[in-house]
Amino acid sequence: MICKVEPSQKPHLPYLRLYRTQPNGLVVTHHGTQNYQEEVDIKVTITINNEDNANAADFEVSENSITIKLREESTKVAKILKQWKNWKEENSDRNFDLKEDGDGSTNVESPVSNEPLVKPQLWYYQFDNTELYNKVKTEIDKQRVILPPSPAIAGIYATVDRERGVWKAPANISLTSVTGPTIKINDEGQEDLNVHFTGKSINAIRTFTGKGTLVWGARTLAGNDNEWRYVSVRRLFNFVEESIQKASGFLVFESNNSVTWLKVKSVIEIYLEGLWRQGALAGSAPDQAFFVNVGLGTSMTQQDILEGRMIVEIGIAAVRPAEFIILRFSHILQEA
């Protein structure tokens, strides 16, 4: 999946840093951006003041630093928060906030630095700080990333196989949640990719007005081969061959005679007719869509039978009526 991102865009996601003095102590949070990740400075100091009406704490705050000045060496969290509330009413909090950790029963001792630092996960604030949580989510939704297309294409192949079958070309399919390819390709550019002189075709991903981003090609690296140039044809034959090989496994050690040949022919014809009725094979009638040959003089020689091989020939009209591609495979039925 390839998504477009403007080179000038730089992520400035909201970033929450959390500093805790002690368990059940004071928590200092900083609401900034990623740019300040290594620059936040938090200090707790002692300011001796013997006046009776002196505040339990005072604060010096800038955008990325805060100093908490305590009157006593050990101060209750509740007292600090009370003074912080009063301070915020008269000043800008400048990206900082204070709250208690747990029950707030552990006094704040001085001096305190940035230790220990906790970087909480986003989900932690989904209910504790819903406003910040929603703000971060909104910013994340605005970001764009460049991803390789392989996983999305594999998903399209799986979806087409499930909904339509391997015989449907995995092309003209929309890629969901994709802004667009990093490189825009027009019709002229596509022609050089789709029909390269080496035969190694490249299937482009293109954006069309009103249609979105589409997979616009379903060719193989055998582009010069009329039989195998399309992905859907190659995958159909792989699918049929593997399915018949597995379904005919019961033939091992069966007698290599006309009775067994008739049984094999019947099983395979029923299977292929089912594919034809689903639209996997071309032709207006089953005899135009496929044939099955098995037997002495048609698919095997006497020497093949003596050596214990049963050879089945299957023809399938994958693209145009009455045009067949021949598959040959054999089972070793018994030792000669």
Short mmCIF file of N, CA and C in Angstrom, two decimals, residues 1-7 9-11 139-149 177-183:
data_model
loop_
_atom_site.label_atom_id
_atom_site.label_comp_id
_atom_site.label_asym_id
_atom_site.label_seq_id
_atom_site.Cartn_x
_atom_site.Cartn_y
_atom_site.Cartn_z
N MET A 1 0.86 -1.18 0.00
CA MET A 1 0.00 0.00 0.00
C MET A 1 0.89 1.23 0.00
N ILE A 2 0.74 2.13 -0.93
CA ILE A 2 1.56 3.32 -1.00
C ILE A 2 0.68 4.53 -0.74
N CYS A 3 1.04 5.29 0.29
CA CYS A 3 0.26 6.48 0.63
C CYS A 3 1.12 7.71 0.43
N LYS A 4 0.50 8.81 0.08
CA LYS A 4 1.23 10.03 -0.22
C LYS A 4 1.38 10.88 1.03
N VAL A 5 2.59 11.40 1.25
CA VAL A 5 2.83 12.31 2.36
C VAL A 5 3.66 13.47 1.83
N GLU A 6 3.28 14.68 2.17
CA GLU A 6 4.02 15.84 1.71
C GLU A 6 5.36 15.91 2.44
N PRO A 7 6.47 16.12 1.69
CA PRO A 7 7.79 16.17 2.33
C PRO A 7 7.90 17.24 3.39
N GLN A 9 5.70 18.12 5.53
CA GLN A 9 4.96 17.82 6.74
C GLN A 9 5.88 17.22 7.80
N LYS A 10 5.85 17.78 8.99
CA LYS A 10 6.63 17.25 10.09
C LYS A 10 5.67 16.93 11.23
N PRO A 11 5.79 15.76 11.82
CA PRO A 11 4.85 15.41 12.88
C PRO A 11 5.06 16.26 14.13
N GLU A 139 -4.67 14.19 15.97
CA GLU A 139 -3.41 14.48 15.29
C GLU A 139 -2.86 13.24 14.60
N ILE A 140 -3.00 12.09 15.23
CA ILE A 140 -2.53 10.85 14.61
C ILE A 140 -3.29 10.58 13.32
N ASP A 141 -4.59 10.83 13.34
CA ASP A 141 -5.41 10.59 12.14
C ASP A 141 -4.99 11.47 10.97
N LYS A 142 -4.34 12.60 11.26
CA LYS A 142 -3.91 13.50 10.19
C LYS A 142 -2.61 13.04 9.54
N GLN A 143 -1.87 12.17 10.20
CA GLN A 143 -0.57 11.77 9.69
C GLN A 143 -0.72 10.80 8.52
N ARG A 144 0.25 10.80 7.64
CA ARG A 144 0.29 9.89 6.50
C ARG A 144 1.62 9.15 6.51
N VAL A 145 1.58 7.88 6.16
CA VAL A 145 2.80 7.07 6.12
C VAL A 145 2.91 6.42 4.75
N ILE A 146 4.13 6.13 4.35
CA ILE A 146 4.38 5.44 3.09
C ILE A 146 4.61 3.97 3.38
N LEU A 147 3.82 3.12 2.77
CA LEU A 147 3.90 1.68 2.99
C LEU A 147 4.12 0.96 1.67
N PRO A 148 4.77 -0.20 1.70
CA PRO A 148 4.93 -0.99 0.47
C PRO A 148 3.58 -1.54 0.02
N PRO A 149 3.41 -1.76 -1.28
CA PRO A 149 2.11 -2.21 -1.78
C PRO A 149 1.84 -3.70 -1.60
N SER A 177 -8.55 2.95 2.19
CA SER A 177 -7.72 3.67 3.17
C SER A 177 -6.38 4.08 2.59
N VAL A 178 -6.33 4.33 1.29
CA VAL A 178 -5.10 4.76 0.63
C VAL A 178 -5.31 6.15 0.05
N THR A 179 -4.41 7.07 0.37
CA THR A 179 -4.50 8.42 -0.17
C THR A 179 -4.13 8.45 -1.64
N GLY A 180 -3.09 7.72 -2.01
CA GLY A 180 -2.66 7.67 -3.40
C GLY A 180 -1.25 7.16 -3.50
N PRO A 181 -0.82 6.75 -4.68
CA PRO A 181 0.56 6.29 -4.88
C PRO A 181 1.54 7.46 -4.79
N THR A 182 2.76 7.17 -4.39
CA THR A 182 3.77 8.22 -4.28
C THR A 182 4.20 8.73 -5.64
N ILE A 183 4.09 7.88 -6.66
CA ILE A 183 4.44 8.26 -8.03
C ILE A 183 3.19 8.14 -8.89
#
